XYZ file of C-alpha atoms in Angstrom:
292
model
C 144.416 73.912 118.644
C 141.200 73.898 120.619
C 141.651 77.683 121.972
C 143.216 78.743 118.716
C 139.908 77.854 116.975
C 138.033 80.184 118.682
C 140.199 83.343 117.867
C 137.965 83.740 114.143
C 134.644 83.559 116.560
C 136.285 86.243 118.806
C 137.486 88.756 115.900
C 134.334 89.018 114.441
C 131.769 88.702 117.620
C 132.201 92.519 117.716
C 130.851 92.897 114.821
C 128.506 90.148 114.520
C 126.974 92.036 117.659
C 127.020 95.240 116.688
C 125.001 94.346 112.912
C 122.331 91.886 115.054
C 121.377 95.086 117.409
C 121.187 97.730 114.637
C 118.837 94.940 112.499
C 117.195 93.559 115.772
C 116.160 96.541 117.788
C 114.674 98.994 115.359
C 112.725 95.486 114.368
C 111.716 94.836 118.077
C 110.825 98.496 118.903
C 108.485 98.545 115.613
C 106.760 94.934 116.691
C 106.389 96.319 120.232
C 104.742 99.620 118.878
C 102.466 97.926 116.659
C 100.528 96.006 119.275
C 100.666 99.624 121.091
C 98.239 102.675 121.237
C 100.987 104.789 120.148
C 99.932 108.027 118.563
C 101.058 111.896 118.789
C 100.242 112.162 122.559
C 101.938 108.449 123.966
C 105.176 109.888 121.406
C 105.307 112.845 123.816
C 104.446 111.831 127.265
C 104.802 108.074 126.751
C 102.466 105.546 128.937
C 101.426 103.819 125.298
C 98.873 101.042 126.341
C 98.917 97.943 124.755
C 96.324 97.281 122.735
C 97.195 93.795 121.081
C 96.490 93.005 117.633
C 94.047 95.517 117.157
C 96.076 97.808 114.744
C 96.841 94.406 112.653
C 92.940 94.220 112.472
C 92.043 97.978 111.762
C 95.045 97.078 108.517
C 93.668 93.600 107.382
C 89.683 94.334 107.786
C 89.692 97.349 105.376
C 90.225 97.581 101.665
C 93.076 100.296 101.617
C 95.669 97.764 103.033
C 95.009 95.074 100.324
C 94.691 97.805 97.644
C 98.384 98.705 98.587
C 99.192 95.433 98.768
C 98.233 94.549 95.340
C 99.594 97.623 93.970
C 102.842 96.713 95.744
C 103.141 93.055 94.347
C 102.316 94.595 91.070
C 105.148 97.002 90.742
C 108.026 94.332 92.475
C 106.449 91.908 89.830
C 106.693 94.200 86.803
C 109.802 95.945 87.619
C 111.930 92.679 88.963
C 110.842 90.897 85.369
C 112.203 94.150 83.298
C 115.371 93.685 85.449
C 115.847 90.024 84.907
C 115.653 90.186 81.266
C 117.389 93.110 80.394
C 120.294 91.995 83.160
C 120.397 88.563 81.000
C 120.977 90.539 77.638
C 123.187 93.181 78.861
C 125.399 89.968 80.351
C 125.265 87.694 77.407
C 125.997 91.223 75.146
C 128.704 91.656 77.577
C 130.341 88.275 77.098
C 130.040 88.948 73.380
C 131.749 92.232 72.953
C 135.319 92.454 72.322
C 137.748 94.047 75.441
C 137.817 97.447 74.386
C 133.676 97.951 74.266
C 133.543 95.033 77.058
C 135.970 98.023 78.941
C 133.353 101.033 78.181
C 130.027 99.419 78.365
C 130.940 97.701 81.952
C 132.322 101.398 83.346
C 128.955 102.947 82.415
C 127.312 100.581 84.018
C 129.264 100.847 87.187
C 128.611 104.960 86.657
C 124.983 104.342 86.563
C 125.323 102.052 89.577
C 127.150 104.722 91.761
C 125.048 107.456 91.101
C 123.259 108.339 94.273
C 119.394 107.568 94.280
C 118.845 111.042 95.129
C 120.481 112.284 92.147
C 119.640 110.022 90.542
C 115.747 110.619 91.061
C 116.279 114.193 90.771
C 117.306 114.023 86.916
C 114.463 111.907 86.477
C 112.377 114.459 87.612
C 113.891 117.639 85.091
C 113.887 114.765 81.993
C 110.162 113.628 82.127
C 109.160 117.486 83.097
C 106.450 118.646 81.205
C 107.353 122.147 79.608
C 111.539 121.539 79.423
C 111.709 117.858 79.818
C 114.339 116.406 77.679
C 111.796 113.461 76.877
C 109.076 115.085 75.787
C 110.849 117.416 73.350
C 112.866 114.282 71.821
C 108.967 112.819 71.745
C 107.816 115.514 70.019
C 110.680 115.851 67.777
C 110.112 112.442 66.206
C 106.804 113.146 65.596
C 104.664 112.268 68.860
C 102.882 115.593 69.268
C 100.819 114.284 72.082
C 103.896 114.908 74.007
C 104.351 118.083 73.679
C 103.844 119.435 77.524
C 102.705 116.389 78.395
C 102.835 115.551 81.910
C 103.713 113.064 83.487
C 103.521 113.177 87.044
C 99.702 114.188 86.891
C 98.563 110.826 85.469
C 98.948 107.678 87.461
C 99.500 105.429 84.582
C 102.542 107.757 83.568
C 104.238 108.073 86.770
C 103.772 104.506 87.525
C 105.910 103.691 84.281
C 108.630 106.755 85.188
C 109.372 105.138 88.165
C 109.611 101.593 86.595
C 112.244 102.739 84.308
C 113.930 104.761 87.013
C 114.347 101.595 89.100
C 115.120 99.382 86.113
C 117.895 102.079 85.111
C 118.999 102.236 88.425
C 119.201 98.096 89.143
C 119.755 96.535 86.127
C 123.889 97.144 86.188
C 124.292 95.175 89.548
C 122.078 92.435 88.157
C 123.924 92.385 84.820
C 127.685 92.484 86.295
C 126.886 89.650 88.296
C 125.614 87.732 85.613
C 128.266 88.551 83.724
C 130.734 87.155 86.025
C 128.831 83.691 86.756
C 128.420 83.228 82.771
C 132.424 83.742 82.128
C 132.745 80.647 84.711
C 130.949 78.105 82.280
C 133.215 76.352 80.290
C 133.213 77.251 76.574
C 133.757 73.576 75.513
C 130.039 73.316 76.751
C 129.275 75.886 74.071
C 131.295 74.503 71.720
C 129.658 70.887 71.226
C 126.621 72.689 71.257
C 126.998 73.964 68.605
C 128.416 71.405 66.579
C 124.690 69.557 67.781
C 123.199 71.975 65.881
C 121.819 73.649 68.508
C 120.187 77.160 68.294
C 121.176 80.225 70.189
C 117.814 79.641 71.987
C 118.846 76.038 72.943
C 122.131 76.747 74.304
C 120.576 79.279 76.566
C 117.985 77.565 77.722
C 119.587 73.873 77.897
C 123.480 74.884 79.578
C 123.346 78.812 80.633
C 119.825 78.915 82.442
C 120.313 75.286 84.552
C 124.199 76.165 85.358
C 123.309 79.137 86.625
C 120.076 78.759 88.265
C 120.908 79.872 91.890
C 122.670 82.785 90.114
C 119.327 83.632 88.718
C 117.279 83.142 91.833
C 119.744 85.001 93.761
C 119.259 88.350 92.072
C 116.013 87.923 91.798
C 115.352 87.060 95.760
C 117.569 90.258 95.782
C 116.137 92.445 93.733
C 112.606 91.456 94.991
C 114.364 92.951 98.169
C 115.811 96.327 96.596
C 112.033 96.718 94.692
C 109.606 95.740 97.050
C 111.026 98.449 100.052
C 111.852 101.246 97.128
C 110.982 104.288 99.089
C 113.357 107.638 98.294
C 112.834 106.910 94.523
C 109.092 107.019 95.064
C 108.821 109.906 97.828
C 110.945 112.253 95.781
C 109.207 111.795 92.466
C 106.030 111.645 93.567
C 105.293 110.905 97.240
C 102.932 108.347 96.210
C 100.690 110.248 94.039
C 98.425 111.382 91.830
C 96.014 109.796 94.009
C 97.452 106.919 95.491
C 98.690 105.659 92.069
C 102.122 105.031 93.365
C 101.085 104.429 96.518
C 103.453 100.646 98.031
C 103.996 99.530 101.363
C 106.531 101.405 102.466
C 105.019 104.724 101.234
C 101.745 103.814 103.187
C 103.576 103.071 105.675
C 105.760 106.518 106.082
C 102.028 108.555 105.122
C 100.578 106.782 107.753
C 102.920 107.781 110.294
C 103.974 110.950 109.144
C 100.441 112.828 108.122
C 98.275 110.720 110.731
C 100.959 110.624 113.281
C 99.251 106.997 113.527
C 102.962 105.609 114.744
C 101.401 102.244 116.020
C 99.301 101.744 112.183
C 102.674 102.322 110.378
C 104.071 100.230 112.663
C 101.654 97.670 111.882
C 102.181 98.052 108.226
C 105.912 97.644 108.335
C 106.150 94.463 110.253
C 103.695 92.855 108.092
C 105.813 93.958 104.781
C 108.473 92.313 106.085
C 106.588 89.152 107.725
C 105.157 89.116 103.639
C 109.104 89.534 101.959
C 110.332 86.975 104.363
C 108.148 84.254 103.734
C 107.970 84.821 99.937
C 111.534 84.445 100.138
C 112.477 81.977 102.724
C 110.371 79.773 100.200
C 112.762 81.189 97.254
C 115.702 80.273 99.128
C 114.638 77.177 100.051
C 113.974 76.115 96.426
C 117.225 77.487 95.511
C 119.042 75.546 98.060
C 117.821 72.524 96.864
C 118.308 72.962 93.451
C-alpha cells in the first residue's frame, strides 16, 4: 500500500517539474537581471555587473513609475468592476432564459471567448476607425454628429474607454459561464421560501446568491484582476500605449522600457515589482476567501 501510494506523486512529478521551471526560471533570470547593469552592450558581450537595488531606486524615486502605477490600478479597478457586474447579470439572465435561448446566448458567449485576442483587437481597431468605423457611422446615424470622423485613438480619454470595452467584451463570458454554473448549484427551495417571505428580487440576491457564492465571486475577481492587470497584446496592438502615455500600464512600461531604451535591467525592475504588487494584493484576497 505504502509504495502504491506514491505511483500518483510519480505520474505527475514530470509534469509538476516541467510547469515549476518554465514559471521559475524566466522569474529568476528577470530578478537576477534587475539587480544587474544589463543594457544593449552586457546583452551582447555579457560580463553584466551587479549593481544591487539601484534600478529598484532609479523606478521608485521618480514620478513616471507611480504615474504608471496609478494609471494601472485605475484601469484593473474600472475594467474588473464592469466585468463583475455585467458577468452577474448575464448569469442570473442566463438562469432565467428558457433552454432554447439558454442554448444560443451561452454559444455566443463561448464564440466571443474563443476568438483570438489578436483578432479580436484587430476588429476593434476597423470598428472604432475614424473615417469607416462601423461605430461612428451607427453614432452618427442616430443623431450624434460629433461622431462623424471622430477619432478615437488620438484622444486619451477615448482610447482608454475602447480598450475597457474591448477587455470587458473579451472577459466577461468566462466570468459569466462560471457564474452561471455555481448559481444552478443553489437549491431552488432556498428561492422558493424567499419568496413566499416576501422578499424582493434585491433581497434574494443579496441575502442567499451573494453569501453562497462568495468564494465564487472572489475567485473571478482574484482572476480577472490577474487577466486585467498584465493585459498587454490588447493594449500594444491598439495603441502601444498611446496618445501620450494615456494607456500607458505596467506591462507596457515595462516592454517600452526594454524595447526602445534597450534598458533590459529597468524593465526588469518593473516586472518583478508588478508581480511582487499582484501577489500580495492577492495572497491577501485569497486569504480572506479561504476563510470565509
Amino acid at each position: 500500500m505504502r509504495t502504491r501510494s506514491f505511483w500518483p506523486y510519480l505520474l505527475i512529478a514530470p509534469t509538476v517539474a516541467g510547469g515549476a521551471f518554465l514559471l521559475l526560471y524566466p522569474l529568476l533570470k528577470a530578478a537576477v537581471i534587475s539587480l544587474q547593469h544589463f543594457r544593449m552592450g552586457e546583452l551582447i558581450r555579457g560580463g553584466a555587473e551587479f549593481i544591487g537595488l539601484g534600478n529598484y531606486h532609479e523606478l521608485l524615486s521618480g514620478a513616471e513609475f507611480w504615474q504608471v502605477l496609478l494609471r494601472t490600478v485605475v484601469w484593473t479597478a474600472v475594467t474588473v468592476v464592469l466585468i463583475v457586474v455585467l458577468s452577474t447579470g448575464v448569469a442570473l439572465m442566463l438562469v432565467r432564459l428558457r433552454r432554447g435561448m439558454r442554448l444560443a446566448l451561452m454559444s455566443a458567449l463561448a464564440l466571443a471567448w474563443a476568438t483570438p485576442v489578436i483578432a479580436a483587437t484587430t476588429i476593434f481597431q476597423w470598428l472604432f476607425q475614424s473615417e469607416l468605423g462601423v461605430v461612428n457611422w451607427l453614432l452618427t446615424a442616430l443623431g450624434f454628429g460629433s461622431f462623424d470622423g471622430y477619432a478615437w485613438f488620438a484622444d486619451g480619454t477615448a482610447t482608454f474607454a475602447v480598450l475597457v470595452i474591448l477587455v470587458v467584451w473579451q472577459s466577461v463570458p468566462f466570468a459569466a459561464l462560471t457564474l452561471y454554473a455555481g448559481l444552478t448549484t443553489i437549491p431552488a427551495e432556498l428561492y422558493e421560501s424567499a419568496r413566499i417571505d416576501g422578499g424582493t428580487g434585491w433581497q434574494v440576491f443579496w441575502k442567499i446568491t451573494v453569501p453562497i457564492l462568495r468564494q465564487l465571486f472572489a475567485l473571478i475577481t482574484a482572476l480577472e484582476v490577474i487577466w486585467v492587470a498584465k493585459c498587454f497584446p490588447q493594449i500594444w496592438v491598439l495603441s502601444q500605449g498611446g496618445p501620450g502615455d494615456a494607456t500607458t500600464t505596467l506591462p507596457i512600461y515595462a516592454f517600452k522600457i526594454a524595447r526602445v531604451l534597450h534598458r533590459y535591467d529597468l524593465g526588469s525592475a518593473v516586472a518583478l515589482l508588478t508581480v511582487v504588487i499582484l501577489a500580495v494584493a492577492l495572497i491577501s484576497n485569497l486569504r480572506r476567501m479561504v476563510r470565509s
